[in-house]
CSV table of C-alpha atoms in Angstrom, one decimal:
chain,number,residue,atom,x,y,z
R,1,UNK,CA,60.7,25.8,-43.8
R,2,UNK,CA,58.1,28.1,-44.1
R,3,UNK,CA,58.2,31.5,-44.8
R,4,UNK,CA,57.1,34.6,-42.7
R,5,UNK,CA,53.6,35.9,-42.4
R,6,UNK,CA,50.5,34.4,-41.6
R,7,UNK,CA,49.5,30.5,-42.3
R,8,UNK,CA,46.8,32.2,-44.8
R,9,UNK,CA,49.4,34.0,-46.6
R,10,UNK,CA,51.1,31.2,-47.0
R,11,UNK,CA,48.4,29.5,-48.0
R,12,UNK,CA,48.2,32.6,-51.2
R,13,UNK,CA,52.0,32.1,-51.8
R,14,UNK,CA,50.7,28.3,-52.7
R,15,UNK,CA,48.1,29.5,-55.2
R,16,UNK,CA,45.1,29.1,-52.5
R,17,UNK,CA,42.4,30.4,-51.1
R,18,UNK,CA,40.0,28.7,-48.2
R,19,UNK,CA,36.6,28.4,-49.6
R,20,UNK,CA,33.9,28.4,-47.7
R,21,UNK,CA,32.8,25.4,-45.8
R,22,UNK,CA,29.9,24.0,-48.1
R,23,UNK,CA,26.9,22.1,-46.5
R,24,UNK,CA,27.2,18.5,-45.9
R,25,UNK,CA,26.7,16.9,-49.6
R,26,UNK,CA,24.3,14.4,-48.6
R,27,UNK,CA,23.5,12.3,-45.8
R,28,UNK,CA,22.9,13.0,-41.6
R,29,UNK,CA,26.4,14.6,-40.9
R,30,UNK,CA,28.5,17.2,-39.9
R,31,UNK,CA,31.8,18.7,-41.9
R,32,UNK,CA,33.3,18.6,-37.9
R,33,UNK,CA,32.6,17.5,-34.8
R,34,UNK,CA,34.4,19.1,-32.1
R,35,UNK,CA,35.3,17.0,-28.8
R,36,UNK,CA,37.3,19.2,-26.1
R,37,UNK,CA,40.4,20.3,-28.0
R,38,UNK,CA,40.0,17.8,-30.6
R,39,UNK,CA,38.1,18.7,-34.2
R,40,UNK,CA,37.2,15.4,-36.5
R,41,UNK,CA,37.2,17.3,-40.1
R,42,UNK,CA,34.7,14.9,-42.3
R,43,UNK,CA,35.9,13.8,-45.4
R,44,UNK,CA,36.2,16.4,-48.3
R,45,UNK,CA,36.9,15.9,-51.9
R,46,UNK,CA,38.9,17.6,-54.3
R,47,UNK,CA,36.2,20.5,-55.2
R,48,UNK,CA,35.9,23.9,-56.1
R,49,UNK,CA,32.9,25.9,-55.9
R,50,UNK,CA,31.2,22.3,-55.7
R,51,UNK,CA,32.4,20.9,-59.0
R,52,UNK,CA,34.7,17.9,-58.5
R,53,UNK,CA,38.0,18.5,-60.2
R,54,UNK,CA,38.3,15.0,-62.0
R,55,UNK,CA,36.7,11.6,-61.8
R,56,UNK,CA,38.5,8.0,-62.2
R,57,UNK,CA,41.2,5.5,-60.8
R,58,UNK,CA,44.7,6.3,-59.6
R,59,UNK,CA,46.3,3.4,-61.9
R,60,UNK,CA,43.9,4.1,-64.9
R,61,UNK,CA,42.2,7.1,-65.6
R,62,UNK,CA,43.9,9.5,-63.4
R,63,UNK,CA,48.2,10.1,-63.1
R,64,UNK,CA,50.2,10.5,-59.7
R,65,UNK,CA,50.4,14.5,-60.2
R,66,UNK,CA,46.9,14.9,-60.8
R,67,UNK,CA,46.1,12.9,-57.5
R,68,UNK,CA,49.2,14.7,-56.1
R,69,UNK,CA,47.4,18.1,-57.0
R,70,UNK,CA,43.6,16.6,-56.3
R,71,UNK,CA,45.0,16.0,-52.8
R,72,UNK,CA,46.2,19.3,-52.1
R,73,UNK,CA,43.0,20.9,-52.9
R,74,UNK,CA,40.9,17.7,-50.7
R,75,UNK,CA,43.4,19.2,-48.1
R,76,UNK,CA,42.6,22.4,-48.5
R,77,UNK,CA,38.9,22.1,-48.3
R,78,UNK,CA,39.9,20.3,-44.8
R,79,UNK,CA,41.6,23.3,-43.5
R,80,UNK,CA,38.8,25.4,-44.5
R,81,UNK,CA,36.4,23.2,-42.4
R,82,UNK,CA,39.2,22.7,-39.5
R,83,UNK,CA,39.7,26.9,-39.9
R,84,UNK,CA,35.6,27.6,-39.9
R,85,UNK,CA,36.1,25.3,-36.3
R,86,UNK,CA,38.5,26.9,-35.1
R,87,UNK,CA,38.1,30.8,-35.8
R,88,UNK,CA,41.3,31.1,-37.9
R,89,UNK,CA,44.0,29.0,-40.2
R,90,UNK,CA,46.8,30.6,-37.9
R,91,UNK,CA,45.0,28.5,-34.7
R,92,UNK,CA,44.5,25.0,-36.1
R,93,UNK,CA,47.0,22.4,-35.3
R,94,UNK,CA,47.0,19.3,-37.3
R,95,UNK,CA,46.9,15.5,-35.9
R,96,UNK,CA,46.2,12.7,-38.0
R,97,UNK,CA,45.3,12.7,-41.7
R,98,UNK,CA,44.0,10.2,-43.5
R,99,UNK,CA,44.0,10.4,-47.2
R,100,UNK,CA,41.9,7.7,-49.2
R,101,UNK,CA,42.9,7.2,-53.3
R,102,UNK,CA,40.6,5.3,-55.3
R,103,UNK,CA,43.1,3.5,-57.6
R,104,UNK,CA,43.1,0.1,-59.3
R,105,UNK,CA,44.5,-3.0,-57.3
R,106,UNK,CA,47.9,-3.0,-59.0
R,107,UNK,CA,48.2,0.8,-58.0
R,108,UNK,CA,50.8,1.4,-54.7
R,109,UNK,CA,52.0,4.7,-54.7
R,110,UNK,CA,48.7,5.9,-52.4
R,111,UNK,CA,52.1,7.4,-50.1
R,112,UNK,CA,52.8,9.0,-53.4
R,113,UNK,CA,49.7,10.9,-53.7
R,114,UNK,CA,49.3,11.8,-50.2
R,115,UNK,CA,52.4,13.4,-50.2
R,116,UNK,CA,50.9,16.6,-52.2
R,117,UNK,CA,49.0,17.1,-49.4
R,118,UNK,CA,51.4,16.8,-46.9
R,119,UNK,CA,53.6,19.2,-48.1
R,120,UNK,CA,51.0,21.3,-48.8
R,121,UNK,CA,50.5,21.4,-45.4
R,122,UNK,CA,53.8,22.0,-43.9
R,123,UNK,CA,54.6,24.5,-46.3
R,124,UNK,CA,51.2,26.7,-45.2
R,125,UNK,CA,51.2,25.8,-41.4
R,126,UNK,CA,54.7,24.4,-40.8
R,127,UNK,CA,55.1,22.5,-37.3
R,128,UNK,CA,51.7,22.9,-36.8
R,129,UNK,CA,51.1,20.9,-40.1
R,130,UNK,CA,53.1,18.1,-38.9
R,131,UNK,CA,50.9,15.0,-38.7
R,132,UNK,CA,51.0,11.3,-38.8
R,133,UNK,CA,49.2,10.1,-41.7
R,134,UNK,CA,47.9,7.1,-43.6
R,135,UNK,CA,47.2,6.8,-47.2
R,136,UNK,CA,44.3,3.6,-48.0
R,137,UNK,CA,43.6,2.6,-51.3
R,138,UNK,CA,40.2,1.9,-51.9
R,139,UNK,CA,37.9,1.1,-54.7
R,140,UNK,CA,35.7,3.9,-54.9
R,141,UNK,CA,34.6,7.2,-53.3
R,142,UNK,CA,31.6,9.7,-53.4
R,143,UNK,CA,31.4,10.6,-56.4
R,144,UNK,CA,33.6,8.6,-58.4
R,145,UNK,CA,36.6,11.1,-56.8
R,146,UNK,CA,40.0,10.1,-57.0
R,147,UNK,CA,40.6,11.2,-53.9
R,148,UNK,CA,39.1,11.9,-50.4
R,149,UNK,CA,40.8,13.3,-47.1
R,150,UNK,CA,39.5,13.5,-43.4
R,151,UNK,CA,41.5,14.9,-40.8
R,152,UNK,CA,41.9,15.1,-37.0
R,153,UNK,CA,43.0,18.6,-35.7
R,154,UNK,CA,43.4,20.5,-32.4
R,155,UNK,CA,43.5,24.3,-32.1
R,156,UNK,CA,45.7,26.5,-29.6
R,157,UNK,CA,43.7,29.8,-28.0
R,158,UNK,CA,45.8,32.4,-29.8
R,159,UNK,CA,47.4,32.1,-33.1
């Protein structure tokens, strides 16, 4: 359940701030694309102030609460983009999340990892973080990060 106040006060009460949105890292693309109600949040990584938090393989070089924590923080770099669409945290509705883990091929807990994100989630936007989600291991992303995340949002009119 999540407490009273506003979703970015929650947000605080978890340690976090939203950054600001940074320019597209490289490449012809946006950080959203909006479509009616519907916002496509590109993929972010687990950054702050542009430095990438940790490099390396779920399985080998990195440990299920790192990527548990690298997750949360690729999360909230989503909201911050899905916010900056939006106008405000307290408007943005979540959809679909999809949370890619670079991780060796005997790795499975990908669910594992995601999980730090989803709770992060519910716990700063309650219902409206509810989302179905999948987690895809892969072999490598941008930047040799352990973890990426893209969402799909929607927004209400008034918070």
């Amino acid at each position: 359940m999540t407490s009273a106040g506003t979703a970015t006060t929650r947000l605080r009460e978890q340690g976090f701030e939203l950054p600001a949105v940074p320019a597209a890292r490289t490449g012809s693309y946006e950080q959203f694309r909006q479509v009616g109600t519907i916002i496509h949040v590109a993929g972010q990584l687990p950054t702050i102030d542009g430095d990438l938090l940790a490099r390396g393989l779920l399985g080998a070089d990195v440990d299920i609460a790192l990527g548990q924590r690298l997750a949360r923080i690729a999360a909230v770099n989503c909201l911050a983009v899905g916010a900056a669409a939006v106008g405000s945290l307290d408007r943005l509705r979540l959809v679909q999340m999809l949370v890619f883990v670079a991780s060796t091929p005997d790795f499975g807990d990908h669910a594992t990892v995601a999980d730090g994100a989803t709770r992060l989630l519910l716990d700063v936007l309650g219902e409206d973080g509810a989302h179905a989600r999948t987690a895809i291991g892969v072999a490598g992303l941008p930047r040799n990060s352990p973890v990426e995340i893209q969402m799909i949002c929607t927004w209400s009119p008034t918070p």
